Short mmCIF file of C-alpha atoms in Angstrom, two decimals:
data_model
loop_
_atom_site.label_atom_id
_atom_site.label_comp_id
_atom_site.label_asym_id
_atom_site.label_seq_id
_atom_site.Cartn_x
_atom_site.Cartn_y
_atom_site.Cartn_z
CA UNK A 1 96.83 86.37 67.75
CA UNK A 2 98.03 87.02 64.20
CA UNK A 3 96.11 83.94 62.97
CA UNK A 4 93.01 85.16 64.78
CA UNK A 5 93.36 88.51 63.00
CA UNK A 6 93.62 86.77 59.59
CA UNK A 7 90.58 84.63 60.36
CA UNK A 8 88.54 87.69 61.30
CA UNK A 9 89.54 89.48 58.09
CA UNK A 10 88.57 86.42 56.05
CA UNK A 11 85.19 86.39 57.78
CA UNK A 12 84.68 90.04 56.90
CA UNK A 13 85.79 89.84 53.27
CA UNK A 14 83.85 86.66 52.47
CA UNK A 15 80.11 87.19 53.13
CA UNK A 16 77.67 84.29 52.57
CA UNK A 17 77.57 83.33 48.84
CA UNK A 18 73.81 83.88 48.72
CA UNK A 19 74.23 87.45 49.94
CA UNK A 20 71.84 86.69 52.78
CA UNK A 21 72.38 86.06 56.45
CA UNK A 22 72.58 82.31 57.27
CA UNK A 23 69.34 80.72 58.39
CA UNK A 24 68.65 81.15 62.07
CA UNK A 25 70.63 84.38 62.32
CA UNK A 26 69.75 88.03 62.05
CA UNK A 27 71.99 90.77 60.73
CA UNK A 28 72.47 93.70 63.15
CA UNK A 29 70.11 96.51 62.21
CA UNK A 30 71.16 99.93 61.03
CA UNK A 31 68.59 102.70 60.44
CA UNK A 32 67.67 103.13 56.80
CA UNK A 33 68.28 99.51 55.81
CA UNK A 34 66.14 96.71 57.30
CA UNK A 35 68.00 93.60 58.45
CA UNK A 36 67.71 90.39 56.46
CA UNK A 37 65.90 88.47 59.18
CA UNK A 38 64.70 84.89 59.25
CA UNK A 39 63.81 84.75 62.94
CA UNK A 40 63.89 86.90 66.04
CA UNK A 41 67.42 85.98 67.17
CA UNK A 42 70.02 88.71 66.70
CA UNK A 43 73.63 87.72 66.00
CA UNK A 44 75.55 90.55 67.65
CA UNK A 45 78.85 89.10 66.43
CA UNK A 46 78.03 89.56 62.73
CA UNK A 47 79.72 92.28 60.68
CA UNK A 48 77.51 94.97 59.21
CA UNK A 49 78.88 95.90 55.79
CA UNK A 50 77.74 99.38 54.85
CA UNK A 51 77.35 100.16 51.16
CA UNK A 52 77.96 103.91 51.36
CA UNK A 53 79.38 106.65 53.53
CA UNK A 54 75.88 107.84 54.44
CA UNK A 55 74.89 104.38 55.64
CA UNK A 56 78.04 104.05 57.76
CA UNK A 57 77.44 107.49 59.22
CA UNK A 58 73.88 106.54 60.18
CA UNK A 59 75.13 103.39 61.89
CA UNK A 60 77.52 105.41 64.04
CA UNK A 61 75.15 108.26 64.88
CA UNK A 62 71.85 106.48 65.53
CA UNK A 63 70.94 105.49 69.07
CA UNK A 64 68.74 102.68 67.71
CA UNK A 65 71.53 100.93 65.82
CA UNK A 66 72.45 97.40 67.00
CA UNK A 67 75.67 97.31 64.98
CA UNK A 68 78.84 96.42 66.90
CA UNK A 69 81.10 95.59 63.92
CA UNK A 70 80.97 98.10 61.07
CA UNK A 71 82.76 97.65 57.74
CA UNK A 72 83.04 100.09 54.84
CA UNK A 73 85.37 98.46 52.33
CA UNK A 74 86.46 99.52 48.87
CA UNK A 75 84.41 102.73 48.92
CA UNK A 76 86.67 105.69 47.97
CA UNK A 77 85.33 108.15 50.51
CA UNK A 78 88.48 110.27 50.86
CA UNK A 79 89.69 112.42 53.72
CA UNK A 80 86.90 115.01 53.88
CA UNK A 81 84.25 112.32 54.30
CA UNK A 82 86.38 110.49 56.87
CA UNK A 83 86.07 113.64 58.98
CA UNK A 84 82.31 113.14 59.08
CA UNK A 85 82.76 109.58 60.33
CA UNK A 86 85.33 110.72 62.88
CA UNK A 87 82.94 113.34 64.26
CA UNK A 88 80.25 110.76 65.08
CA UNK A 89 82.80 108.17 66.20
CA UNK A 90 84.01 110.40 69.03
CA UNK A 91 80.97 109.78 71.21
CA UNK A 92 79.80 106.41 69.85
CA UNK A 93 79.73 103.75 72.55
CA UNK A 94 78.12 100.86 70.61
CA UNK A 95 80.49 100.01 67.75
CA UNK A 96 83.44 97.95 68.95
CA UNK A 97 85.22 97.27 65.65
CA UNK A 98 85.50 99.33 62.46
CA UNK A 99 87.08 98.43 59.13
CA UNK A 100 87.76 101.22 56.61
CA UNK A 101 89.96 99.19 54.26
CA UNK A 102 90.71 100.42 50.73
CA UNK A 103 88.83 103.70 51.19
CA UNK A 104 91.46 106.06 49.74
CA UNK A 105 92.27 107.49 53.18
CA UNK A 106 95.52 109.47 53.45
CA UNK A 107 97.33 111.24 56.29
CA UNK A 108 94.61 113.87 56.72
CA UNK A 109 91.92 111.24 57.23
CA UNK A 110 94.13 109.28 59.63
CA UNK A 111 94.69 112.45 61.66
CA UNK A 112 90.94 112.98 62.04
CA UNK A 113 90.42 109.36 63.12
CA UNK A 114 93.29 109.75 65.60
CA UNK A 115 91.55 112.74 67.17
CA UNK A 116 88.37 110.68 67.53
CA UNK A 117 90.34 107.85 69.18
CA UNK A 118 91.46 110.23 71.90
CA UNK A 119 87.82 110.66 72.94
CA UNK A 120 86.23 107.31 72.07
CA UNK A 121 86.38 104.87 75.00
CA UNK A 122 84.69 101.79 73.49
CA UNK A 123 86.28 101.00 70.11
CA UNK A 124 88.58 97.99 70.41
CA UNK A 125 89.66 97.43 66.79
CA UNK A 126 90.38 99.74 63.85
CA UNK A 127 91.49 98.57 60.41
CA UNK A 128 92.84 100.99 57.78
CA UNK A 129 94.45 98.44 55.47
CA UNK A 130 95.12 99.27 51.84
CA UNK A 131 94.92 103.06 52.17
CA UNK A 132 97.47 105.89 51.70
CA UNK A 133 98.47 106.58 55.29
CA UNK A 134 102.09 107.76 55.62
CA UNK A 135 104.41 108.87 58.41
CA UNK A 136 102.36 111.92 59.35
CA UNK A 137 99.15 109.93 59.80
CA UNK A 138 100.99 107.15 61.63
CA UNK A 139 102.49 109.75 63.96
CA UNK A 140 99.06 111.12 64.87
CA UNK A 141 97.72 107.61 65.45
CA UNK A 142 100.75 106.95 67.66
CA UNK A 143 99.95 110.06 69.70
CA UNK A 144 96.36 108.83 70.10
CA UNK A 145 97.61 105.48 71.40
CA UNK A 146 99.31 107.29 74.26
CA UNK A 147 95.89 108.46 75.50
CA UNK A 148 93.52 105.74 74.28
CA UNK A 149 93.00 102.86 76.71
CA UNK A 150 90.40 100.85 74.77
CA UNK A 151 91.94 99.92 71.41
CA UNK A 152 93.45 96.42 71.34
CA UNK A 153 93.93 95.97 67.58
CA UNK A 154 95.20 98.40 64.93
CA UNK A 155 95.69 97.29 61.31
CA UNK A 156 97.81 99.55 59.10
CA UNK A 157 98.94 97.03 56.51
CA UNK A 158 99.58 98.00 52.88
CA UNK A 159 99.90 101.74 53.49
CA UNK A 160 102.82 104.15 53.03
CA UNK A 161 104.30 104.19 56.51
CA UNK A 162 108.06 104.75 56.56
CA UNK A 163 110.84 104.70 59.12
CA UNK A 164 109.67 107.76 61.06
CA UNK A 165 106.12 106.46 61.46
CA UNK A 166 107.40 103.04 62.47
CA UNK A 167 109.56 104.51 65.24
CA UNK A 168 106.75 106.79 66.45
CA UNK A 169 104.44 103.80 66.81
CA UNK A 170 107.15 101.94 68.72
CA UNK A 171 107.63 104.93 71.06
CA UNK A 172 103.86 105.15 71.65
CA UNK A 173 103.71 101.51 72.71
CA UNK A 174 106.09 102.24 75.58
CA UNK A 175 103.26 104.02 77.37
CA UNK A 176 100.34 102.03 75.95
CA UNK A 177 99.38 98.84 77.79
CA UNK A 178 96.20 97.85 75.93
CA UNK A 179 97.15 97.43 72.25
CA UNK A 180 97.87 93.74 71.60
CA UNK A 181 97.90 93.56 67.77
CA UNK A 182 99.58 96.02 65.38
CA UNK A 183 99.63 94.97 61.72
CA UNK A 184 102.21 96.82 59.60
CA UNK A 185 102.68 94.28 56.80
CA UNK A 186 103.10 95.69 53.31
CA UNK A 187 104.85 98.92 54.33
CA UNK A 188 108.42 97.67 53.92
CA UNK A 189 109.00 99.44 50.59
CA UNK A 190 108.64 102.80 52.37
CA UNK A 191 110.98 101.94 55.26
CA UNK A 192 114.66 102.85 54.86
CA UNK A 193 116.60 102.29 58.08
CA UNK A 194 120.26 103.21 58.37
CA UNK A 195 120.99 99.50 58.53
CA UNK A 196 119.13 96.21 58.41
CA UNK A 197 119.97 95.71 62.07
CA UNK A 198 118.33 99.02 62.95
CA UNK A 199 115.09 97.96 61.25
CA UNK A 200 115.11 94.59 62.98
CA UNK A 201 115.69 96.29 66.34
CA UNK A 202 112.60 98.48 65.89
CA UNK A 203 110.47 95.52 64.84
CA UNK A 204 111.72 93.46 67.78
CA UNK A 205 110.94 96.34 70.11
CA UNK A 206 107.37 96.57 68.80
CA UNK A 207 106.86 92.81 69.12
CA UNK A 208 108.26 92.81 72.65
CA UNK A 209 105.92 95.60 73.74
CA UNK A 210 102.90 93.90 72.16
CA UNK A 211 103.85 90.68 73.91
CA UNK A 212 104.07 92.58 77.18
CA UNK A 213 100.54 93.85 76.64
CA UNK A 214 99.26 90.33 75.90
CA UNK A 215 100.70 88.90 79.10
CA UNK A 216 98.16 88.37 81.89
CA UNK A 217 98.26 91.11 84.46
CA UNK A 218 98.43 90.59 88.19
CA UNK A 219 95.28 91.94 89.80
CA UNK A 220 95.48 93.19 93.36
CA UNK A 221 92.06 92.79 94.95
CA UNK A 222 90.53 95.24 97.37
CA UNK A 223 90.44 92.48 99.99
CA UNK A 224 94.21 92.08 99.72
CA UNK A 225 94.68 95.80 100.15
CA UNK A 226 92.49 95.83 103.27
CA UNK A 227 94.16 92.91 105.01
CA UNK A 228 95.73 94.09 108.26
CA UNK A 229 99.48 94.10 108.45
CA UNK A 230 101.02 91.51 110.76
CA UNK A 231 101.53 92.88 114.29
CA UNK A 232 104.96 94.15 115.12
CA UNK A 233 106.37 92.65 118.31
CA UNK A 234 107.59 95.25 120.80
CA UNK A 235 111.28 95.18 121.49
CA UNK A 236 112.18 93.07 124.47
CA UNK A 237 113.15 95.08 127.57
CA UNK A 238 116.66 94.64 128.86
CA UNK A 239 117.00 92.45 131.95
#
């Protein structure tokens, strides 16, 4: 799963050299910017890389948008503007994956996204890599994970999450059974456990809970529930 995550990030960060969509494919359309189309086929798996906050906001708020993977990378939007994205994300049911990497988002912005996650029921992946999210923001995201049942991937690498945020995320996973990938690489300089063993224990706990979530679940079908119970034989009468 970790390799799959790295492959997906490479796909996102390395668009076609020509800057155009490969022949035979069509970029998902977002209002205000026509897709680079070469035929009528739409590739719904392609990332849509917005160039500005306004464009990303239009993608999330428009009912005519066909975007399912939205990326806004390296645009220093800050916390106040993140609030605008969070407001439209609450009720968006089309976008499945969002990347807001290297956007200068701190704890305040993470808190606003966490509030949106408590209401959004369709987003499956959120990436906030390379921002300024610390323990406070991680704590609010952890609280959102206790209510959100859609998110399967959360990337918080290269932020400022310390020991408190790490433990809060671990605690949240106890009651969350949908998150399968949690990336915390690049936060080690902000983590100061009482001992190396304590840190390893928290990391092992997180990995164990993620592994639990990845395991296939046993599904009890309605038919099984409706099967009649075997008859109970009456007690034999004494002779």
